[in-house]
């Protein structure tokens, strides 16, 4: 039996030799990461420097874009190093740090999307009371809770995983996942397993329930409201719904893959789907919101081409 302090590193066995193609893959992933950084930073700067965009909806978008930078930075530099490396290992402290970053990224993403749906619900269903209901103080509190709450709750399973006695150090993934570390434990982990389910419900299903409720109310208002109300709902809710569906799809597969045996699924497909919600969401969000929302689109053009 090994003590957790004796496991100084973990080995990733999901990587396989692709020969010289690893350099091509490295360039592609590097380009993708650079694109994510540029797109999200551009929109954050555009919203911050343009006073006309200092509204709750756009401030929640800033929180979303910052989270994309946070999550992608927790994954891409690590992936780039592993792609070029012949030995796929990582130190135990860094592995737990990466797990913490990716878990909090996913939790913040769902909560942020839920807060955005609540904001749209107030704007569309209560347009006259919107400014009194969604004050600047309330926006600040919602953004703070969106970030701080996942940090405190997620720290518990990471701490438990770091303190477990492990009987191995092999992880069948291309990045760190605390649940896979817990499965290496020598002792009984039922409590940890159920706590993980509790966190999953708290950060995934609870926000989804709130989003479902708000959109039911929005749809009700749209069907009984004016054409202008419907156009406002479509223009602001379409990118939000697309982002939610895309992230939910990728997150659902990752949860299923972690909890169940999917060895019958091709390895390449498993790797692609486990990376999907961590790689595609950070670039799709700025593209969808930047292209769909006219005020952001026009502000981007002004900033890039200097037409003030």
XYZ file of C-alpha atoms in Angstrom, residues 27 66 82 148 167 195 290 298:
8
model
C 1.270 23.834 -34.127
C -12.501 35.625 -18.367
C 2.645 16.644 -23.237
C -16.162 32.302 -5.175
C -2.178 2.113 -4.792
C -19.926 13.881 -2.565
C -19.311 38.722 -30.783
C -19.889 47.343 -34.005
